């Protein structure tokens, strides 16, 4: 039997893989209702058909062009060829074999025509986004590279292994279809163990509540900054995206820079916690702030939030300002967080109020939203990278997926309580945080303009989950001075950006104009990682240095268990 191996990956491939993995709070509606619904004909489909009927001349011209190109393909004079970046057709056989070459050319010609027809229809933003999503998924599914034995690599593997690659792939396909998420496995999980070779920065849990554990990390310098940092992680996946393998951990990096670091680790809720909502989670952050102040012996903290955790951190900061305690925050930071949801990418286009109500009803009956359902929905947003890429690797070639720490984290999904799910859906659908006073939490109207402390906002330029333009708009909502940093790459690679990569860079602009495009035109590229920039920014706002504490805990709180704690193991 031919041994199936786990492929090694280059730094460039690692960055691409990182971009593929992320939770997606903006797709909470589809996660509750299921992804199949998005492939059914709907009002957007009807509008596309009607628009094409109204302009028969344009439609006929596109179809005549397709027929003409098909004729050129048949006689071998077509010059159509896949992009050199299209890895689906990298095998030489796709161009050297006349049958395979014609299959690819017909596929490309049909795809171009379909995309042109969608553009010709003149649909509004939401309908066009929906139809482009459907078109992309259909085209990705119809690629000849997805067909067993037609794919040259699949055919070669079948000859070399006497068909064992297809047998292994078939067994894996059956396994993947047995339970959610019903998508190809993206990572070889056997290479990682939480607390073993991932999430290993030394520290301890110093507070445990019903909702979260608070981890304090062990100082690794003789002197530490007086003002501590509290990080609020996302609410879908577990916190350790911030503490991956050694030398790839943001927590480890900050601790080594002399920063006192505390991170919340959310409990994985179940049906008993159906009523946990925004009030619950904001109160949890307030409890964590209290604990950080007690342990550190200070009355000021830097509050930071990541993705959906950034939404919660923003609400908490506005709550403190509204209740007369803005001084408790020495600074504020957000990473890959969308506050203003206006036209916030494909996810925003796929929702409507009727579906929102149905989604909330579904999660309310279950008591929670299952993170595995969200992972399935997210995969269909990037079908080429997250579905068909692994279809070929796992099922046609019979290989294991790569062993990659970020994808391991991404597969370690959690649930979201129905109350929080409903609140997040309403918040996004009504864009409540972009309107001062539209949202009330813990009985207090939330107005982000009252957050007057300095803010550090970072985004990824190719992030399709939290588009950088929407992340940038946060600078227009906050009342204080904001430093916006635009990193390379996408959602997760923008976070996991350790020093040492010679290609790493980020962009800065001293001004924050209202238009993101204007900001980008005036931005200057800086070499290196934004981690070092963020550390310097924190140092300026974290007070004087003092001797590092000899033991963890304080103020009546003591270490309960070593990091990464116990909640991170909840399944």
C-alpha positions as semicolon CSV with decimal commas, in nm:
position;residue;x (nm);y (nm);z (nm)
1;X;0,000;0,000;0,000
2;X;0,126;0,344;-0,089
3;X;0,172;0,552;0,225
4;X;-0,031;0,876;0,242
5;X;0,188;1,156;0,369
6;X;0,129;1,499;0,512
7;X;0,281;1,754;0,273
8;X;0,527;2,010;0,399
9;X;0,437;2,373;0,344
10;X;0,643;2,682;0,266
11;X;0,600;3,018;0,446
12;X;0,410;3,148;0,143
13;X;0,174;2,849;0,149
14;X;0,134;2,894;0,523
15;X;0,019;3,252;0,471
16;X;-0,233;3,139;0,210
17;X;-0,361;2,866;0,441
18;X;-0,394;3,119;0,721
19;X;-0,617;3,334;0,505
20;X;-0,850;3,040;0,457
21;X;-0,925;2,989;0,825
22;X;-1,145;3,207;1,033
23;X;-1,465;3,231;1,221
24;X;-1,736;3,452;1,051
25;X;-1,985;3,621;1,277
26;X;-2,143;3,801;0,982
27;X;-2,272;3,466;0,854
28;X;-2,465;3,380;1,169
29;X;-2,791;3,373;0,980
30;X;-2,681;3,114;0,727
31;X;-2,507;2,910;0,995
32;X;-2,841;2,864;1,171
33;X;-3,043;2,794;0,855
34;X;-2,784;2,586;0,668
35;X;-2,579;2,663;0,355
36;X;-2,799;2,470;0,108
37;X;-3,058;2,748;0,120
38;X;-2,819;2,987;-0,050
39;X;-2,804;2,773;-0,364
40;X;-3,179;2,775;-0,425
41;X;-3,329;3,018;-0,679
42;X;-3,455;3,330;-0,504
43;X;-3,559;3,688;-0,575
44;X;-3,205;3,778;-0,682
45;X;-3,210;3,495;-0,937
46;X;-3,541;3,622;-1,071
47;X;-3,405;3,976;-1,098
48;X;-3,105;3,851;-1,293
49;X;-3,324;3,659;-1,536
50;X;-3,558;3,955;-1,583
51;X;-3,267;4,195;-1,643
52;X;-3,120;3,970;-1,912
53;X;-3,458;3,935;-2,082
54;X;-3,494;4,314;-2,090
55;X;-3,169;4,348;-2,283
56;X;-3,185;4,067;-2,541
57;X;-2,926;4,230;-2,765
58;X;-2,654;4,228;-2,498
59;X;-2,741;3,875;-2,389
60;X;-2,741;3,746;-2,748
61;X;-2,405;3,911;-2,813
62;X;-2,252;3,736;-2,515
63;X;-2,388;3,399;-2,627
64;X;-2,269;3,452;-2,986
65;X;-1,923;3,531;-2,855
66;X;-1,929;3,212;-2,650
67;X;-2,034;3,008;-2,954
68;X;-1,759;3,162;-3,163
69;X;-1,500;3,087;-2,896
70;X;-1,628;2,730;-2,874
71;X;-1,572;2,697;-3,248
72;X;-1,213;2,819;-3,215
73;X;-1,159;2,575;-2,932
74;X;-1,292;2,288;-3,144
75;X;-1,050;2,356;-3,431
76;X;-0,758;2,428;-3,197
77;X;-0,707;2,800;-3,265
78;X;-0,827;2,939;-2,931
79;X;-0,570;3,126;-2,724
80;X;-0,761;3,091;-2,397
81;X;-0,541;2,965;-2,117
82;X;-0,569;2,952;-1,737
83;X;-0,382;3,205;-1,528
84;X;-0,041;3,097;-1,411
85;X;-0,173;3,157;-1,059
86;X;-0,455;2,905;-1,110
87;X;-0,310;2,602;-0,935
88;X;-0,594;2,378;-1,049
89;X;-0,437;2,353;-1,393
90;X;-0,065;2,359;-1,310
91;X;-0,008;2,005;-1,438
92;X;0,156;2,012;-1,782
93;X;-0,101;1,763;-1,913
94;X;-0,373;2,030;-1,903
95;X;-0,197;2,210;-2,190
96;X;-0,008;1,931;-2,366
97;X;-0,302;1,690;-2,399
98;X;-0,537;1,823;-2,672
99;X;-0,853;1,682;-2,511
100;X;-0,771;1,820;-2,166
101;X;-0,666;2,155;-2,314
102;X;-1,002;2,189;-2,490
103;X;-1,191;2,094;-2,173
104;X;-1,014;2,370;-1,981
105;X;-1,070;2,624;-2,258
106;X;-1,444;2,547;-2,278
107;X;-1,463;2,576;-1,900
108;X;-1,287;2,914;-1,901
109;X;-1,500;3,047;-2,188
110;X;-1,823;2,945;-2,016
111;X;-1,709;3,097;-1,688
112;X;-1,618;3,428;-1,847
113;X;-1,956;3,447;-2,018
114;X;-2,145;3,371;-1,696
115;X;-1,957;3,641;-1,507
116;X;-2,013;3,892;-1,788
117;X;-2,387;3,823;-1,790
118;X;-2,407;3,894;-1,416
119;X;-2,222;4,221;-1,470
120;X;-2,445;4,314;-1,764
121;X;-2,762;4,279;-1,553
122;X;-2,704;4,604;-1,364
123;X;-2,829;4,461;-1,033
124;X;-2,806;4,652;-0,707
125;X;-2,517;4,574;-0,472
126;X;-2,693;4,308;-0,265
127;X;-2,843;4,117;-0,559
128;X;-2,521;4,130;-0,758
129;X;-2,320;3,997;-0,464
130;X;-2,566;3,711;-0,422
131;X;-2,553;3,617;-0,789
132;X;-2,175;3,639;-0,802
133;X;-2,163;3,407;-0,501
134;X;-2,387;3,155;-0,677
135;X;-2,196;3,185;-1,003
136;X;-1,861;3,139;-0,833
137;X;-1,979;2,827;-0,654
138;X;-2,121;2,673;-0,971
139;X;-1,807;2,746;-1,170
140;X;-1,580;2,608;-0,900
141;X;-1,788;2,290;-0,883
142;X;-1,783;2,240;-1,261
143;X;-1,405;2,268;-1,296
144;X;-1,264;1,965;-1,484
145;X;-0,992;1,943;-1,219
146;X;-1,255;1,810;-0,978
147;X;-1,329;1,498;-1,187
148;X;-1,155;1,173;-1,082
149;X;-0,915;1,036;-1,347
150;X;-0,978;1,338;-1,572
151;X;-0,754;1,533;-1,334
152;X;-0,405;1,426;-1,455
153;X;-0,264;1,410;-1,102
154;X;-0,551;1,185;-0,999
155;X;-0,498;0,959;-1,300
156;X;-0,123;0,933;-1,233
157;X;-0,181;0,854;-0,866
158;X;-0,435;0,585;-0,961
159;X;-0,180;0,420;-1,194
160;X;0,104;0,444;-0,942
161;X;-0,101;0,308;-0,650
162;X;-0,328;0,070;-0,841
163;X;-0,628;0,283;-0,745
164;X;-0,550;0,305;-0,373
165;X;-0,565;0,685;-0,383
166;X;-0,930;0,673;-0,490
167;X;-1,008;0,401;-0,235
168;X;-0,856;0,611;0,046
169;X;-1,035;0,917;-0,083
170;X;-1,368;0,737;-0,095
171;X;-1,334;0,622;0,264
172;X;-1,247;0,977;0,374
173;X;-1,542;1,119;0,181
174;X;-1,782;0,887;0,364
175;X;-1,629;0,989;0,698
176;X;-1,661;1,358;0,620
177;X;-2,026;1,324;0,519
178;X;-2,124;1,143;0,838
179;X;-2,120;1,450;1,062
180;X;-2,098;1,829;1,054
181;X;-1,932;2,016;0,906
182;X;-1,997;1,818;0,588
183;X;-1,697;1,952;0,402
184;X;-1,352;1,809;0,327
185;X;-1,121;1,796;0,625
186;X;-0,873;2,085;0,601
187;X;-0,608;1,987;0,853
188;X;-0,426;1,684;0,987
189;X;-0,515;1,726;1,354
190;X;-0,286;1,446;1,474
191;X;0,016;1,677;1,467
192;X;-0,113;1,913;1,739
193;X;-0,215;1,905;2,101
194;X;-0,345;2,207;2,293
195;X;-0,109;2,262;2,584
196;X;0,144;2,031;2,422
197;X;0,283;2,207;2,116
198;X;0,022;2,480;2,077
199;X;-0,105;2,732;2,336
200;X;0,207;2,675;2,546
201;X;0,313;3,024;2,663
202;X;0,359;2,988;3,042
203;X;0,085;3,132;3,261
204;X;-0,204;3,045;3,486
205;X;-0,577;3,090;3,525
206;X;-0,630;3,343;3,804
207;X;-1,009;3,372;3,779
208;X;-1,280;3,133;3,668
209;X;-1,645;3,232;3,633
210;X;-1,937;3,055;3,474
211;X;-1,865;3,243;3,149
212;X;-1,485;3,264;3,117
213;X;-1,142;3,191;3,257
214;X;-0,887;3,471;3,291
215;X;-0,532;3,372;3,201
216;X;-0,238;3,572;3,334
217;X;0,087;3,505;3,149
218;X;0,419;3,466;3,329
219;X;0,653;3,764;3,275
220;X;0,965;3,679;3,073
221;X;1,152;4,003;3,141
222;X;1,297;4,147;3,462
223;X;1,097;4,467;3,417
224;X;0,735;4,489;3,301
225;X;0,518;4,776;3,191
226;X;0,303;4,909;3,470
227;X;-0,026;4,909;3,275
228;X;-0,148;4,559;3,182
229;X;-0,315;4,446;2,859
230;X;-0,645;4,255;2,858
231;X;-0,733;4,076;2,533
232;X;-1,090;3,975;2,445
233;X;-1,080;3,686;2,191
234;X;-1,348;3,587;1,938
235;X;-1,660;3,411;2,064
236;X;-1,678;3,137;1,799
237;X;-1,338;2,967;1,807
238;X;-1,114;2,929;2,109
239;X;-0,873;3,196;2,227
240;X;-0,545;3,033;2,130
241;X;-0,524;3,187;1,781
242;X;-0,334;3,445;1,988
243;X;-0,104;3,179;2,133
244;X;-0,012;2,934;1,859
245;X;0,316;2,747;1,830
246;X;0,636;2,890;1,975
247;X;0,763;3,197;1,787
248;X;0,421;3,232;1,619
249;X;0,237;3,351;1,929
250;X;0,130;3,712;1,968
251;X;0,097;3,656;2,343
252;X;0,451;3,521;2,365
253;X;0,585;3,816;2,163
254;X;0,417;4,077;2,383
255;X;0,527;3,909;2,706
256;X;0,884;3,907;2,577
257;X;0,850;4,282;2,513
258;X;0,775;4,339;2,881
259;X;0,398;4,369;2,848
260;X;0,178;4,228;3,125
261;X;-0,072;4,017;2,931
262;X;-0,409;3,879;3,035
263;X;-0,639;3,688;2,797
264;X;-0,997;3,576;2,845
265;X;-1,082;3,217;2,751
266;X;-1,456;3,182;2,686
267;X;-1,650;2,882;2,809
268;X;-1,796;2,667;2,532
269;X;-2,169;2,712;2,602
270;X;-2,442;2,454;2,556
271;X;-2,822;2,444;2,582
272;X;-2,814;2,545;2,947
273;X;-2,677;2,885;2,850
274;X;-2,943;2,981;2,596
275;X;-3,003;3,321;2,760
276;X;-2,642;3,439;2,757
277;X;-2,644;3,757;2,549
278;X;-2,457;4,084;2,498
279;X;-2,528;4,184;2,857
280;X;-2,373;3,858;2,976
281;X;-2,055;3,895;2,775
282;X;-2,002;4,265;2,840
283;X;-2,047;4,201;3,211
284;X;-1,788;3,924;3,180
285;X;-1,538;4,170;3,032
286;X;-1,609;4,415;3,314
287;X;-1,546;4,131;3,564
288;X;-1,219;4,051;3,386
289;X;-1,113;4,417;3,403
290;X;-1,183;4,419;3,776
291;X;-0,966;4,109;3,818
292;X;-0,682;4,249;3,608
293;X;-0,678;4,564;3,821
294;X;-0,672;4,359;4,140
295;X;-0,389;4,135;4,024
296;X;-0,179;4,416;3,876
297;X;-0,246;4,669;4,149
298;X;-0,331;4,937;3,892
299;X;-0,647;5,127;3,810
300;X;-0,585;5,144;3,433
301;X;-0,576;4,875;3,164
302;X;-0,527;4,856;2,787
303;X;-0,832;4,678;2,643
304;X;-0,799;4,494;2,312
305;X;-1,045;4,287;2,110
306;X;-1,014;4,047;1,817
307;X;-1,289;3,997;1,555
308;X;-1,620;3,939;1,737
309;X;-1,432;3,993;2,062
310;X;-1,352;4,338;1,928
311;X;-1,723;4,412;1,898
312;X;-1,770;4,317;2,263
313;X;-1,464;4,517;2,369
314;X;-1,595;4,823;2,182
315;X;-1,929;4,801;2,358
316;X;-1,751;4,764;2,692
317;X;-1,533;5,068;2,629
318;X;-1,839;5,275;2,536
319;X;-2,020;5,147;2,846
320;X;-1,732;5,261;3,070
321;X;-1,738;5,604;2,905
322;X;-2,115;5,633;2,942
323;X;-2,106;5,536;3,310
324;X;-1,837;5,787;3,401
325;X;-1,532;5,557;3,412
326;X;-1,338;5,620;3,089
327;X;-1,015;5,662;3,287
328;X;-1,004;5,285;3,351
329;X;-0,880;5,238;2,993
330;X;-0,526;5,357;2,922
331;X;-0,571;5,267;2,555
332;X;-0,792;5,063;2,326
333;X;-0,707;4,828;2,039
334;X;-0,901;4,634;1,776
335;X;-0,785;4,374;1,526
336;X;-0,979;4,252;1,219
337;X;-1,301;4,388;1,370
338;X;-1,593;4,530;1,174
339;X;-1,803;4,779;1,368
340;X;-1,970;4,952;1,072
341;X;-2,149;4,676;0,876
342;X;-2,261;4,887;0,579
343;X;-2,189;4,678;0,266
344;X;-1,954;4,462;0,473
345;X;-1,874;4,208;0,202
346;X;-2,052;3,900;0,073
347;X;-2,191;3,799;0,413
348;X;-2,386;4,120;0,444
349;X;-2,532;4,071;0,098
350;X;-2,663;3,724;0,178
351;X;-2,890;3,818;0,468
352;X;-3,235;3,971;0,501
353;X;-3,475;4,030;0,788
354;X;-3,698;3,733;0,716
355;X;-3,401;3,498;0,724
356;X;-3,266;3,675;1,031
357;X;-3,588;3,603;1,222
358;X;-3,584;3,240;1,108
359;X;-3,219;3,200;1,208
360;X;-3,281;3,336;1,556
361;X;-3,578;3,102;1,599
362;X;-3,367;2,800;1,502
363;X;-3,087;2,879;1,747
364;X;-3,338;2,961;2,019
365;X;-3,494;2,615;1,984
366;X;-3,153;2,448;2,002
367;X;-3,023;2,679;2,271
368;X;-2,712;2,768;2,072
369;X;-2,554;2,808;1,730
370;X;-2,314;2,523;1,654
371;X;-1,975;2,645;1,538
372;X;-1,948;2,348;1,302
373;X;-2,243;2,485;1,106
374;X;-2,067;2,819;1,082
375;X;-1,752;2,645;0,955
376;X;-1,955;2,479;0,680
377;X;-2,114;2,808;0,574
378;X;-1,779;2,983;0,573
379;X;-1,624;2,714;0,354
380;X;-1,878;2,779;0,079
381;X;-1,778;3,147;0,079
382;X;-1,437;3,038;-0,055
383;X;-1,528;2,722;-0,250
384;X;-1,207;2,710;-0,452
385;X;-0,978;2,725;-0,149
386;X;-1,190;2,561;0,118
387;X;-1,393;2,297;-0,068
388;X;-1,256;2,190;-0,406
389;X;-0,889;2,232;-0,319
390;X;-0,934;1,974;-0,042
391;X;-1,171;1,767;-0,257
392;X;-0,881;1,708;-0,496
393;X;-0,618;1,659;-0,225
394;X;-0,822;1,434;0,005
395;X;-1,051;1,241;-0,228
396;X;-0,887;1,236;-0,573
397;X;-0,525;1,207;-0,459
398;X;-0,598;1,024;-0,134
399;X;-0,363;1,246;0,067
400;X;-0,395;1,386;0,414
401;X;-0,450;1,762;0,443
402;X;-0,155;1,968;0,573
403;X;-0,064;1,987;0,940
404;X;-0,095;2,360;1,008
405;X;-0,153;2,521;1,345
406;X;-0,401;2,787;1,232
407;X;-0,620;2,533;1,053
408;X;-0,607;2,314;1,363
409;X;-0,736;2,609;1,566
410;X;-1,000;2,682;1,305
411;X;-1,130;2,324;1,324
412;X;-1,161;2,352;1,704
413;X;-1,501;2,519;1,684
414;X;-1,724;2,629;1,969
415;X;-2,092;2,710;2,013
416;X;-2,256;3,049;2,052
417;X;-2,549;3,082;2,295
418;X;-2,881;3,168;2,131
419;X;-2,911;3,498;2,317
420;X;-2,576;3,627;2,191
421;X;-2,649;3,491;1,843
422;X;-2,974;3,688;1,829
423;X;-2,808;4,005;1,958
424;X;-2,524;3,981;1,704
425;X;-2,770;3,925;1,418
426;X;-2,972;4,232;1,519
427;X;-2,658;4,437;1,571
428;X;-2,532;4,355;1,221
429;X;-2,865;4,379;1,039
430;X;-2,944;4,721;1,186
431;X;-2,581;4,839;1,195
432;X;-2,649;4,950;1,551
433;X;-2,295;5,036;1,657
434;X;-2,261;5,288;1,375
435;X;-2,550;5,486;1,524
436;X;-2,497;5,643;1,864
437;X;-2,753;5,523;2,118
438;X;-2,916;5,265;1,888
439;X;-2,793;4,980;2,109
440;X;-2,851;4,949;2,483
441;X;-2,638;4,713;2,694
442;X;-2,672;4,664;3,069
443;X;-2,932;4,940;3,059
444;X;-2,692;5,194;2,909
445;X;-2,712;5,345;2,555
446;X;-2,392;5,270;2,364
447;X;-2,222;5,551;2,172
448;X;-1,874;5,473;2,037
449;X;-1,797;5,842;1,989
450;X;-1,765;5,866;2,367
451;X;-1,455;5,643;2,355
452;X;-1,193;5,917;2,365
453;X;-0,888;5,711;2,459
454;X;-0,620;5,649;2,196
455;X;-0,704;5,354;1,971
456;X;-0,495;5,114;1,762
457;X;-0,688;4,953;1,476
458;X;-0,535;4,684;1,254
459;X;-0,679;4,508;0,948
460;X;-0,564;4,284;0,662
461;X;-0,569;4,421;0,308
462;X;-0,699;4,098;0,151
463;X;-0,940;4,011;0,432
464;X;-1,268;3,899;0,274
465;X;-1,432;3,831;0,613
466;X;-1,383;4,165;0,784
467;X;-1,305;4,392;0,485
468;X;-1,033;4,640;0,569
469;X;-1,245;4,931;0,446
470;X;-1,510;4,847;0,707
471;X;-1,244;4,802;0,974
472;X;-1,107;5,144;0,880
473;X;-1,446;5,311;0,931
474;X;-1,403;5,245;1,303
475;X;-1,161;5,539;1,307
476;X;-1,455;5,764;1,212
477;X;-1,677;5,626;1,489
478;X;-1,438;5,657;1,785
479;X;-1,400;5,988;1,965
480;X;-1,026;5,973;2,028
481;X;-0,709;5,958;1,820
482;X;-0,682;5,641;1,612
483;X;-0,378;5,478;1,453
484;X;-0,492;5,260;1,164
485;X;-0,252;4,991;1,047
486;X;-0,310;4,793;0,728
487;X;-0,129;4,462;0,726
488;X;-0,066;4,236;0,430
489;X;-0,263;3,916;0,375
490;X;-0,604;3,825;0,513
491;X;-0,807;3,765;0,827
492;X;-0,588;3,530;1,030
493;X;-0,253;3,582;0,859
494;X;-0,292;3,949;0,951
495;X;-0,289;3,840;1,317
496;X;-0,025;3,566;1,300
497;X;0,252;3,791;1,171
498;X;0,567;3,724;1,375
499;X;0,900;3,894;1,310
500;X;1,147;3,724;1,080
501;X;0,955;3,722;0,753
502;X;1,161;3,936;0,510
503;X;0,850;3,993;0,295
504;X;0,639;4,125;0,583
505;X;0,514;4,483;0,561
506;X;0,229;4,709;0,666
507;X;0,093;5,049;0,570
508;X;0,049;5,364;0,778
509;X;-0,097;5,709;0,719
510;X;-0,077;5,988;0,977
511;X;-0,416;6,119;0,862
512;X;-0,752;5,945;0,890
513;X;-0,973;6,088;0,613
514;X;-1,333;5,970;0,591
515;X;-1,275;5,777;0,267
516;X;-1,073;5,453;0,307
517;X;-0,951;5,483;-0,055
518;X;-0,808;5,827;0,023
519;X;-0,635;5,684;0,330
520;X;-0,477;5,412;0,116
521;X;-0,357;5,659;-0,149
522;X;-0,172;5,856;0,118
523;X;-0,036;5,556;0,311
524;X;0,333;5,466;0,328
525;X;0,461;5,109;0,333
526;X;0,667;5,005;0,634
527;X;0,887;4,693;0,626
528;X;0,848;4,429;0,895
529;X;0,555;4,318;1,107
530;X;0,294;4,539;1,270
531;X;0,361;4,346;1,593
532;X;0,667;4,562;1,660
533;X;0,471;4,878;1,578
534;X;0,192;4,774;1,814
535;X;0,438;4,694;2,092
536;X;0,598;5,038;2,064
537;X;0,253;5,202;2,063
538;X;0,158;5,004;2,375
539;X;0,482;5,097;2,549
540;X;0,400;5,468;2,512
541;X;0,064;5,414;2,685
542;X;0,153;5,155;2,945
543;X;0,322;5,376;3,202
544;X;0,658;5,326;3,363
545;X;0,832;4,993;3,407
546;X;0,860;4,810;3,738
547;X;1,008;4,481;3,859
548;X;0,817;4,182;3,727
549;X;0,604;4,008;3,990
550;X;0,766;3,699;4,137
551;X;0,443;3,500;4,128
552;X;0,115;3,511;3,943
553;X;-0,209;3,630;4,094
554;X;-0,262;3,895;4,357
555;X;-0,526;4,109;4,519
556;X;-0,688;3,802;4,669
557;X;-0,675;3,603;4,344
558;X;-0,441;3,309;4,313
559;X;-0,344;3,071;4,033
560;X;-0,603;2,797;3,991
561;X;-0,448;2,590;3,712
562;X;-0,170;2,636;3,460
563;X;-0,243;2,788;3,118
564;X;-0,414;2,711;2,886
565;X;-0,673;2,642;3,156
566;X;-0,974;2,409;3,147
567;X;-1,237;2,587;2,934
568;X;-1,017;2,555;2,626
569;X;-1,070;2,179;2,638
570;X;-1,451;2,199;2,645
571;X;-1,601;2,023;2,346
